[in-house]
CSV table of C-alpha atoms in Angstrom, one decimal:
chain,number,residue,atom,x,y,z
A,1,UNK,CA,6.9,11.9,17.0
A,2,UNK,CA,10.2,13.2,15.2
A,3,UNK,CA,12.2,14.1,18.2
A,4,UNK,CA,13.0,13.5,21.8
A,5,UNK,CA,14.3,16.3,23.3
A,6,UNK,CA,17.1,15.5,26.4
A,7,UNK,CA,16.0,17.8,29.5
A,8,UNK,CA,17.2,17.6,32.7
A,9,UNK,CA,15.4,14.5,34.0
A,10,UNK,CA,16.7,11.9,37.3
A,11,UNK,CA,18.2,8.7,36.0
A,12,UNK,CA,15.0,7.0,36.4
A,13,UNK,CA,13.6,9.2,33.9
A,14,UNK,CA,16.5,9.3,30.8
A,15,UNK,CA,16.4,5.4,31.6
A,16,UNK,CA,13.0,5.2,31.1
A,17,UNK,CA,13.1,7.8,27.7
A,18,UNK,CA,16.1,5.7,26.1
A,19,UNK,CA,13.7,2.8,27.0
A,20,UNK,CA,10.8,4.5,24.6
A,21,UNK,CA,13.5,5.2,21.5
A,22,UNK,CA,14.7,2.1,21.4
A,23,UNK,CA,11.1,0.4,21.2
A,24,UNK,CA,10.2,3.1,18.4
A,25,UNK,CA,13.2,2.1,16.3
A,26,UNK,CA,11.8,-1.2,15.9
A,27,UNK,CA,8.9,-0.4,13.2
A,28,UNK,CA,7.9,-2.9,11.3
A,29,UNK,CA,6.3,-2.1,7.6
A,30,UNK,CA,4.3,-4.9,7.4
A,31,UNK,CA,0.9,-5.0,5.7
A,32,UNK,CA,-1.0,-6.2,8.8
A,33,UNK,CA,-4.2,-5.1,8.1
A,34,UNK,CA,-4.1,-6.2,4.0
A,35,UNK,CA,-4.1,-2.6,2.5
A,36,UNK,CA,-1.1,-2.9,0.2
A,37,UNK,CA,-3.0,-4.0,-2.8
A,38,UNK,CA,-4.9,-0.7,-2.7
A,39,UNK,CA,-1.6,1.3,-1.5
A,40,UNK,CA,0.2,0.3,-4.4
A,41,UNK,CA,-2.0,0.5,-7.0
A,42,UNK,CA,-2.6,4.2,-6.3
A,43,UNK,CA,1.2,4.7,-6.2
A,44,UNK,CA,1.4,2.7,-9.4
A,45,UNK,CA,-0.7,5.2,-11.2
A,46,UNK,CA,0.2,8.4,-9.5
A,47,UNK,CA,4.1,7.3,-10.0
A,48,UNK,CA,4.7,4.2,-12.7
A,49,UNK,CA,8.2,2.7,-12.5
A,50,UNK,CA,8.6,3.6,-8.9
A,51,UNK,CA,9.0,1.0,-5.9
A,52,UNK,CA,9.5,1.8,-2.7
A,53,UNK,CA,13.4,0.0,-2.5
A,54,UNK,CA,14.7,2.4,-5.0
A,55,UNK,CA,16.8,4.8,-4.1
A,56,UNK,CA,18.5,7.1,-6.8
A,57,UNK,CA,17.7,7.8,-10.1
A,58,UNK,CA,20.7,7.0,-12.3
A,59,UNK,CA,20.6,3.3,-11.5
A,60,UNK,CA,17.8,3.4,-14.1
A,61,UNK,CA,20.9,4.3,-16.0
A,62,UNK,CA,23.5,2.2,-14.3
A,63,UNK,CA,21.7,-1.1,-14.7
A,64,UNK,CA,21.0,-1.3,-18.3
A,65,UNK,CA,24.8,-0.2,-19.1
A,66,UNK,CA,26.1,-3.2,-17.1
A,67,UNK,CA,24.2,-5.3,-19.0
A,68,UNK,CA,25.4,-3.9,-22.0
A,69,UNK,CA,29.0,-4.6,-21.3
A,70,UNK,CA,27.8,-7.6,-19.9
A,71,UNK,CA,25.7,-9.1,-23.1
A,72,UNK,CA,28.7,-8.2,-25.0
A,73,UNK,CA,30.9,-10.8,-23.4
A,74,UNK,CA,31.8,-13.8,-25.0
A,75,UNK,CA,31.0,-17.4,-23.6
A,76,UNK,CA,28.3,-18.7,-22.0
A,77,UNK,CA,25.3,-17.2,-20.4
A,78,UNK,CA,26.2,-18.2,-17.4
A,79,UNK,CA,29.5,-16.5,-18.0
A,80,UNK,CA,27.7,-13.3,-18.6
A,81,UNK,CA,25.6,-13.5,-15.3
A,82,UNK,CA,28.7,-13.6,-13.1
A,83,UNK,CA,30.0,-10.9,-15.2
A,84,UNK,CA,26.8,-9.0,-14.7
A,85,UNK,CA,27.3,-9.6,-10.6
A,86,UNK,CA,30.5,-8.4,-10.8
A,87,UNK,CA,29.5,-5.6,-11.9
A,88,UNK,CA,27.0,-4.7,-10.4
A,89,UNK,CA,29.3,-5.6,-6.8
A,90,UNK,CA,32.3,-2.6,-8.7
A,91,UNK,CA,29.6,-0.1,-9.1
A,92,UNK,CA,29.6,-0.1,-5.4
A,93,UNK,CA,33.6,1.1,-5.3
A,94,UNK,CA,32.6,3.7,-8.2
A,95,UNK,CA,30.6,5.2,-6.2
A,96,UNK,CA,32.3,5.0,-3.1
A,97,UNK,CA,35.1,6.7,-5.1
A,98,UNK,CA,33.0,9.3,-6.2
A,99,UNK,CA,32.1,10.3,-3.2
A,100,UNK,CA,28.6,9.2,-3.0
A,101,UNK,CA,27.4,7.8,0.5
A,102,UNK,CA,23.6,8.1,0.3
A,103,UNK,CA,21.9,5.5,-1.7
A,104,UNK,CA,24.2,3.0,-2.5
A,105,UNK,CA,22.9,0.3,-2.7
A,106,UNK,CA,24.8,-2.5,-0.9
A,107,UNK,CA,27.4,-0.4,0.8
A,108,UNK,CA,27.3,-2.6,3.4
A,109,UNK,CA,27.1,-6.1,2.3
A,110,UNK,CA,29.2,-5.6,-0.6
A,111,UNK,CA,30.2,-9.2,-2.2
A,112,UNK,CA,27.7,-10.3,0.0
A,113,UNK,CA,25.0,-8.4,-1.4
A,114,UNK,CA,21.9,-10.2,-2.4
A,115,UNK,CA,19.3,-8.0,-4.0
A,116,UNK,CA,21.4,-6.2,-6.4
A,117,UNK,CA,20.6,-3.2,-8.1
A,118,UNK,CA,19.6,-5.0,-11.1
A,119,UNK,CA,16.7,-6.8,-9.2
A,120,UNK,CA,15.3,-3.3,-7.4
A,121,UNK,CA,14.7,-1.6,-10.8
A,122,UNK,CA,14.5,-4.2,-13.2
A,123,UNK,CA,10.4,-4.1,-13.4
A,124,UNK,CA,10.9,0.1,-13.3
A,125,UNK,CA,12.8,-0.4,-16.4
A,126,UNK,CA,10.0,-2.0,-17.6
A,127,UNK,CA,7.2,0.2,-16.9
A,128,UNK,CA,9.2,3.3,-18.4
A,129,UNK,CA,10.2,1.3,-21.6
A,130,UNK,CA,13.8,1.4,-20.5
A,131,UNK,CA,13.9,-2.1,-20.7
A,132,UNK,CA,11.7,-3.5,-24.2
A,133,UNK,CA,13.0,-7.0,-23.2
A,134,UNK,CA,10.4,-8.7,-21.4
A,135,UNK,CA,12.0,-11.4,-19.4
A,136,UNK,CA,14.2,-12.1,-16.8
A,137,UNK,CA,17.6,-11.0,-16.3
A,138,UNK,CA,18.9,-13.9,-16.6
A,139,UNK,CA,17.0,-14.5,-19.9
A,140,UNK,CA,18.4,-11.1,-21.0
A,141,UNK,CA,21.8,-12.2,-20.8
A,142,UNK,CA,20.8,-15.4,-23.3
A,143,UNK,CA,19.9,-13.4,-26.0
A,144,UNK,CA,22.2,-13.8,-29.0
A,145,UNK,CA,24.2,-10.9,-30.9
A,146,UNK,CA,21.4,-10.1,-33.2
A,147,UNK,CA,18.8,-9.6,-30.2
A,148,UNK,CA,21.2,-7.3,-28.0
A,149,UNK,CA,20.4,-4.2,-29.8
A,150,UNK,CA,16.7,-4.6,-29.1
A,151,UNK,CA,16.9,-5.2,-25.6
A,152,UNK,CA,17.0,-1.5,-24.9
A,153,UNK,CA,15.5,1.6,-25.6
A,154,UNK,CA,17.4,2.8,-29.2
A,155,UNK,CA,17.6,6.6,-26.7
A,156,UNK,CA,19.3,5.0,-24.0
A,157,UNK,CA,22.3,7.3,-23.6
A,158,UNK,CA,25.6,6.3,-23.4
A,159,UNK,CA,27.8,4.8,-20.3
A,160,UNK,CA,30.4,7.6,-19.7
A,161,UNK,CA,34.0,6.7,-20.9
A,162,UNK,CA,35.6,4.1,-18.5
A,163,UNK,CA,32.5,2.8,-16.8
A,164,UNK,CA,33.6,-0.1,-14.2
A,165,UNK,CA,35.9,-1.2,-16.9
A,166,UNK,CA,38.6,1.5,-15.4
A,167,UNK,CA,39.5,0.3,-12.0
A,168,UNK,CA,40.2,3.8,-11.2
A,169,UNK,CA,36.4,5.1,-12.7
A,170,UNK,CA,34.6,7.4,-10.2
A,171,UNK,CA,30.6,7.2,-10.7
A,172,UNK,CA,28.2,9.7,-9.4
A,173,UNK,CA,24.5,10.0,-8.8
A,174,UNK,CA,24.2,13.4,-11.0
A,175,UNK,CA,22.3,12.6,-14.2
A,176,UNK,CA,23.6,14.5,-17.0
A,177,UNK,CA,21.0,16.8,-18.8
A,178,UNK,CA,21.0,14.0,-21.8
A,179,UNK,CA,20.0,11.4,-19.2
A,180,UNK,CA,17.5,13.6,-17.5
A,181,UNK,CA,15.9,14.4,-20.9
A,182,UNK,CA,15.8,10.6,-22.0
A,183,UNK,CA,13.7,9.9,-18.4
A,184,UNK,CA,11.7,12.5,-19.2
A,185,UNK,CA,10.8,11.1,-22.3
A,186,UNK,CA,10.6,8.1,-21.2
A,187,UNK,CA,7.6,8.6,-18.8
A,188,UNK,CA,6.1,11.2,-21.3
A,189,UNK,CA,5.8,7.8,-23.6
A,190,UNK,CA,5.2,5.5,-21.4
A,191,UNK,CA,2.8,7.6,-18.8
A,192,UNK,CA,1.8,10.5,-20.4
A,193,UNK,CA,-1.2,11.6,-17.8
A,194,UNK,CA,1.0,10.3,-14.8
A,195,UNK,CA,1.4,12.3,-12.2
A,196,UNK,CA,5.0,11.5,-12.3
A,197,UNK,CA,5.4,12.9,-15.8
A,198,UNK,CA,3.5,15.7,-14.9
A,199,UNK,CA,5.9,16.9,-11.7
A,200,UNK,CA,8.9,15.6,-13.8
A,201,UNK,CA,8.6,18.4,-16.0
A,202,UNK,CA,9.1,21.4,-12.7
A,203,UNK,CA,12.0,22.9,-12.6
A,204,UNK,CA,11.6,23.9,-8.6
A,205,UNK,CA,11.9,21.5,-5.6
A,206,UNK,CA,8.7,20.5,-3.6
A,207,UNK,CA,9.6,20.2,0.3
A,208,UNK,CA,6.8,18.5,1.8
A,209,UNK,CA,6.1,15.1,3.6
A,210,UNK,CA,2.9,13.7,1.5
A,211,UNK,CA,1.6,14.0,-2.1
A,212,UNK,CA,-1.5,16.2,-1.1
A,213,UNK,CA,0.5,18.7,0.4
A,214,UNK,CA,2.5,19.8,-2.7
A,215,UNK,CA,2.2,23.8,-3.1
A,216,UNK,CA,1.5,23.2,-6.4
A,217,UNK,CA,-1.7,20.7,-6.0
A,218,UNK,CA,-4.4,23.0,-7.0
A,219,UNK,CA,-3.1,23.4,-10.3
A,220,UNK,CA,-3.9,20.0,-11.0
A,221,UNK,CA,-6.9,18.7,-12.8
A,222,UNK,CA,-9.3,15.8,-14.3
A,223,UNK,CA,-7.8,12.2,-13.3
A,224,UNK,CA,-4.9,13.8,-11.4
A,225,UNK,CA,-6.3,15.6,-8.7
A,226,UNK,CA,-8.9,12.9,-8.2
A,227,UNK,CA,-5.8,10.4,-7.6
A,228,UNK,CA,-4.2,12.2,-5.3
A,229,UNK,CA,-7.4,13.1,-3.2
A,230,UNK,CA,-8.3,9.4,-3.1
A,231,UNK,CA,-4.7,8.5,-1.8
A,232,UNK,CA,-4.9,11.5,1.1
A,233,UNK,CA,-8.4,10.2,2.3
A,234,UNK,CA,-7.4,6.6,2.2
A,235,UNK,CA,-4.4,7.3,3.9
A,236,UNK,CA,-6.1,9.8,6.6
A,237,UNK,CA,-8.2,7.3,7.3
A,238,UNK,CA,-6.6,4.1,7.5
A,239,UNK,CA,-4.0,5.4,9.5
A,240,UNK,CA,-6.3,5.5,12.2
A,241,UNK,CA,-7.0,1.5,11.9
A,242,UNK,CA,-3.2,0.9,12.1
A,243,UNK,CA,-2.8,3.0,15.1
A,244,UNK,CA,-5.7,1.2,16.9
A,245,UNK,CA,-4.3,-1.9,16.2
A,246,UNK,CA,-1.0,-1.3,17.7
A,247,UNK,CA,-2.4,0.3,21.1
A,248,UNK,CA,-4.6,-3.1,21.3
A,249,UNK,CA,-1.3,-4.8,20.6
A,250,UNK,CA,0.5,-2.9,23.4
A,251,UNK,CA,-2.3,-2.9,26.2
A,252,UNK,CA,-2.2,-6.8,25.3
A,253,UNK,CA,1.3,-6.7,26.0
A,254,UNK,CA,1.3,-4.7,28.8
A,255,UNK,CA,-1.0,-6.6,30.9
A,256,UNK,CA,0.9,-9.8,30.3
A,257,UNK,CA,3.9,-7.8,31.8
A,258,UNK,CA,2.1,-7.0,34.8
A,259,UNK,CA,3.8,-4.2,35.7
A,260,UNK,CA,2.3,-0.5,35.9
A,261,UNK,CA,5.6,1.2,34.5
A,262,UNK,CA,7.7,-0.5,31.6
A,263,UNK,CA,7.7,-0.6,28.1
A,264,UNK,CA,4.9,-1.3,26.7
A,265,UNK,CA,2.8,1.0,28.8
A,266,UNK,CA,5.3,3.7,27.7
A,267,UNK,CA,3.8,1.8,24.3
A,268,UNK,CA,0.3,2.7,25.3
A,269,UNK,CA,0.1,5.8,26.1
A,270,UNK,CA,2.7,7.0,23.3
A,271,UNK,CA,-0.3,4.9,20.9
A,272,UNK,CA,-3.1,7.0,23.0
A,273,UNK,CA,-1.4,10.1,22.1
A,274,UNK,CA,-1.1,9.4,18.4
A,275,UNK,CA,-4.9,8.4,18.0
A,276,UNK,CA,-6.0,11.8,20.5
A,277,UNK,CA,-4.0,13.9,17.2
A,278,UNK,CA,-5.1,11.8,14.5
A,279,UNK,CA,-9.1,12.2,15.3
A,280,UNK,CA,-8.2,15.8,15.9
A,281,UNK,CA,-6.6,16.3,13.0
A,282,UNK,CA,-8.7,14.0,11.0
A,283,UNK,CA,-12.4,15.0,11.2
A,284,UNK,CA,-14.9,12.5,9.6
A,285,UNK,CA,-16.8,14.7,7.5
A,286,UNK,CA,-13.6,14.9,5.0
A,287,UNK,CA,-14.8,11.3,4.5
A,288,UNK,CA,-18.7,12.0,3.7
A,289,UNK,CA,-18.4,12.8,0.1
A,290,UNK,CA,-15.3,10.3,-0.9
A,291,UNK,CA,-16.8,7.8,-3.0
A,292,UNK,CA,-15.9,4.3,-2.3
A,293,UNK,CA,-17.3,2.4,-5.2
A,294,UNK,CA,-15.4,5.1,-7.2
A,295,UNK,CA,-12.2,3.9,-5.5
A,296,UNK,CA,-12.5,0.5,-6.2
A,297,UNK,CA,-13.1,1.3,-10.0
A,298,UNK,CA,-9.8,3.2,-10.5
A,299,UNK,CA,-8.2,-0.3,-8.8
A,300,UNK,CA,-9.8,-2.5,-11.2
A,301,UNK,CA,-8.0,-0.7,-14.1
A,302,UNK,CA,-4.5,-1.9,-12.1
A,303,UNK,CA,-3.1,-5.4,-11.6
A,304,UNK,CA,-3.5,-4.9,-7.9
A,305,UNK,CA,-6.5,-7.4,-7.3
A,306,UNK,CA,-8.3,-6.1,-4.1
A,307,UNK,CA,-10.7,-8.7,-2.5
A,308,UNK,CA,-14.6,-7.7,-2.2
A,309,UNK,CA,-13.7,-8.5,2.3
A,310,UNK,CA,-11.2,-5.5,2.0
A,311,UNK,CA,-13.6,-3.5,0.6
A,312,UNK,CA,-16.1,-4.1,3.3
A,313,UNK,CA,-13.2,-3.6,5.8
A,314,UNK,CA,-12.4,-0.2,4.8
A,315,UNK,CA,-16.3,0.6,4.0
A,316,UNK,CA,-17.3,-0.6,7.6
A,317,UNK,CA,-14.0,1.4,9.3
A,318,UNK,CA,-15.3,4.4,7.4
A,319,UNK,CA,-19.0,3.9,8.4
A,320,UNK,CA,-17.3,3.4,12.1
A,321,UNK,CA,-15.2,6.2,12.4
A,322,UNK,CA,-18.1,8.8,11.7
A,323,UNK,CA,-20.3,7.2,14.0
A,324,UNK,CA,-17.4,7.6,16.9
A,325,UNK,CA,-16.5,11.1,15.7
A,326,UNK,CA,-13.1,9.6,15.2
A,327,UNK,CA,-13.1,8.5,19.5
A,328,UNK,CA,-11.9,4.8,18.2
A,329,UNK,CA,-9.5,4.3,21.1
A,330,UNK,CA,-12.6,4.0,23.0
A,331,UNK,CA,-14.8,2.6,21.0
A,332,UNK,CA,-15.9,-1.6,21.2
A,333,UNK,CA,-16.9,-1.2,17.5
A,334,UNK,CA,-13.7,0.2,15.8
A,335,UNK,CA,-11.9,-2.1,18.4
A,336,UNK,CA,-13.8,-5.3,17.1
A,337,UNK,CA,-13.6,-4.4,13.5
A,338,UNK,CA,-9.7,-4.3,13.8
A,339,UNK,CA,-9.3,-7.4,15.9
A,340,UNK,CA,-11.6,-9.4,13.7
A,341,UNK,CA,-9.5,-7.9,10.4
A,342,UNK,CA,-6.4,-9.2,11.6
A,343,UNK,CA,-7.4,-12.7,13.3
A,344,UNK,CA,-9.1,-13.1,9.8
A,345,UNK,CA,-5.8,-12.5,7.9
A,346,UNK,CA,-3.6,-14.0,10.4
A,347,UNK,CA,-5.9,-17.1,11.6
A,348,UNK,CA,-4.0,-19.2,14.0
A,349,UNK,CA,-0.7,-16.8,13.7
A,350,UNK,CA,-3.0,-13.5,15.0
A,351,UNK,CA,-1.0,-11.8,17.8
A,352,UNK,CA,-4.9,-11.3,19.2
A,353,UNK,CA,-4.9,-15.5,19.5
A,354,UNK,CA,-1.0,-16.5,19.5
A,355,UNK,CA,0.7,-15.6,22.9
A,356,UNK,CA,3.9,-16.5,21.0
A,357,UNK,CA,3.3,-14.2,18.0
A,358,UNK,CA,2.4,-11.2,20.5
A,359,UNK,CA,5.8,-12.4,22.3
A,360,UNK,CA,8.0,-11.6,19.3
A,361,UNK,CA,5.9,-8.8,18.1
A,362,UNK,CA,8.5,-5.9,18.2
A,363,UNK,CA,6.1,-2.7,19.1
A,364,UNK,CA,5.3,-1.1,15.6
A,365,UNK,CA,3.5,-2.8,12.7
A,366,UNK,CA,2.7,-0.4,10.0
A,367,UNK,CA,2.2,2.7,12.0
A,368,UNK,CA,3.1,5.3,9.9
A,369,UNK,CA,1.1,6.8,7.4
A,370,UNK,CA,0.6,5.9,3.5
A,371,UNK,CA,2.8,8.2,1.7
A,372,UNK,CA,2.6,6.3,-1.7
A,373,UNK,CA,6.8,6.3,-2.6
A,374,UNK,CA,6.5,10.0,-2.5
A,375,UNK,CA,9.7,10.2,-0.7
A,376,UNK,CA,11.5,7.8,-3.3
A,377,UNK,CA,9.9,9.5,-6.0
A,378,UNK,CA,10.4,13.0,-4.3
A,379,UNK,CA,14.0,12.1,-4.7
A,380,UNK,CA,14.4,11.2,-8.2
A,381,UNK,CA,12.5,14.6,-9.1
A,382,UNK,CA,15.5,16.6,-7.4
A,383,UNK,CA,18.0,14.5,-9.6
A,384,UNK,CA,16.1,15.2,-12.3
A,385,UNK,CA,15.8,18.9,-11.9
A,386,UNK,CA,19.9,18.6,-10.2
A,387,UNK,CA,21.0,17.4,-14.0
A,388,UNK,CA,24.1,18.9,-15.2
């Protein structure tokens, strides 16, 4: 649902439709169901150096230059961390003063701010080759004059004049076309058969909500194309699994409520609804010729360790869903196979066993679809292709 239109209802009724937006704004990302390994490893090798708290570009920029100013201080190490923080805390008024209000990380908390920018992209620095220091940043900031220089990548461009060391410096999200060319060749190094590299190179936007439905997708070959088709089947087809689990959830819920009209029946039939367009818009036999084992080999060359009980999960939910012709709102099989996934994660915390969990349970556990950071790395594409 993206939208919830105000008609002409009685009271009763805008009561009861502010009731059903303010449950929906309560989603929860949480891996319930113990997908993520798998989720992440495809997004790790369809987009390297990405993570889903990102949020613009140029910090891949921003963060290596503070600690450049930073591991050029004199003093101690510690000395250099709180510089490093403070830093990291004015970077947040540069870019308030230069008019940027999307993105910025810790707008909000400001001195308060916990995970600094520094922490969001320090393994992305990494991955790229950004970073050719591989410890922590804290470590970075220990190394001695003669190890600074190789800390970095000898391209790194440089910080513009006056960065955070003029109180009156203005910093902006536009990557200059020196910048943009040094990320390119970053992941051309570091990823060459990356998707990532691949779509880095476009000079046109893509506007579309998933991976698989780029305009450009049937241009891609080999190793590519097979990615991507793995993600859009795994993500078709688990999304039905998460949606299943939070109408169980609900109907739980609502029968502890005992009432025939409230919230979590509003819950239940808005998680009916969902399921009656996913198994019409997700017909099994796109998952007869998706090979499993074939999956789980393209994981094994990732970090991501993905148990042999997932496996079976996701085999059995397949195997399930064709039998039902994607009906698994009504079905005892596909309705066991999720409750038994979740008390087996969960044990004694299950919402399924604990009334309490259920109690606190908010109305929305992981029930949107697998997109695989393509809105993060959607974004840093346009500032690529934005550089000036």
């Amino acid at each position: 649902m993206s939208f919830i239109a105000w008609i002409d209802f009685d009271q009763a009724d805008r009561d009861r439709t502010r009731r059903i937006m303010d449950l929906f704004g309560n989603e929860e990302s949480r891996d319930e169901l113990g997908l993520g390994a798998i989720r992440d490893a495809l997004a790790d090798l369809m987009f390297p150096g990405t993570s889903t708290i990102q949020t613009r570009l140029r910090y891949m920029m921003f963060v290596p230059w503070i600690y450049q100013i930073a591991g050029r201080e004199k003093g101690t190490a510690s000395s250099r961390r709180d510089l490093a923080r403070a830093l990291e805390i004015r970077l947040i008024d540069a870019l308030d003063r230069g008019g940027e209000k999307n993105g910025v990380i810790g707008s909000d908390a400001r001195e308060r701010l916990k995970r600094l920018p520094s922490d969001v992209y320090w393994a992305g620095l990494l991955a790229l080759g950004i970073r050719q220091f591989q410890g922590s940043r804290n470590a970075c900031l220990e190394a001695g004059p003669g190890e600074a220089s190789r800390l970095w990548s000898p391209g790194l461009p440089d910080a513009p004049e006056g960065f955070l060391t003029d109180p009156t410096f203005q910093a902006h999200f536009a990557l200059t076309s020196a910048e943009a060319d040094f990320m390119r060749d970053r992941l051309a190094h570091e990823a060459p058969g990356s998707l990532f590299t691949l779509l880095s190179r476009a000079q046109n936007d893509a506007e579309c909500d998933f991976i698989w439905l780029h305009p450009a997708r049937a241009d891609w070959r080999g190793e590519i194309q097979s990615l991507v088709l793995h993600a859009e089947r795994f993500s078709r087809l688990m999304l039905g699994a998460s949606l299943l689990y939070n109408l169980m959830l609900s109907e739980k819920a609502a029968s502890r409520q005992g009432a025939e009209h409230g919230e979590w029946s509003d819950r239940v039939e808005f998680y009916l609804s969902r399921l009656k367009d996913w198994a019409e818009n997700t017909p099994p036999e796109i998952f007869e010729d998706w090979s499993l084992p074939e999956l789980w080999d393209v994981i094994r060359t990732t970090p991501h360790a993905v148990k042999p009980q997932t496996c079976r999960f996701i085999e059995d939910w397949r195997s399930t869903v064709r039998a039902c012709s994607g009906k698994v709102s009504s079905d005892d099989a596909a309705r066991q196979l999720v409750q038994e996934r979740e008390s087996r994660l969960k044990g004694p915390k299950s919402r399924f066993r604990n009334d309490g969990a259920l109690a606190r349970w908010r109305g929305a556990s992981g029930a949107t679809q697998m997109s695989f950071r393509w809105q993060i790395v959607s974004s840093h594409l346009k500032d690529l292709q934005h550089a000036k």
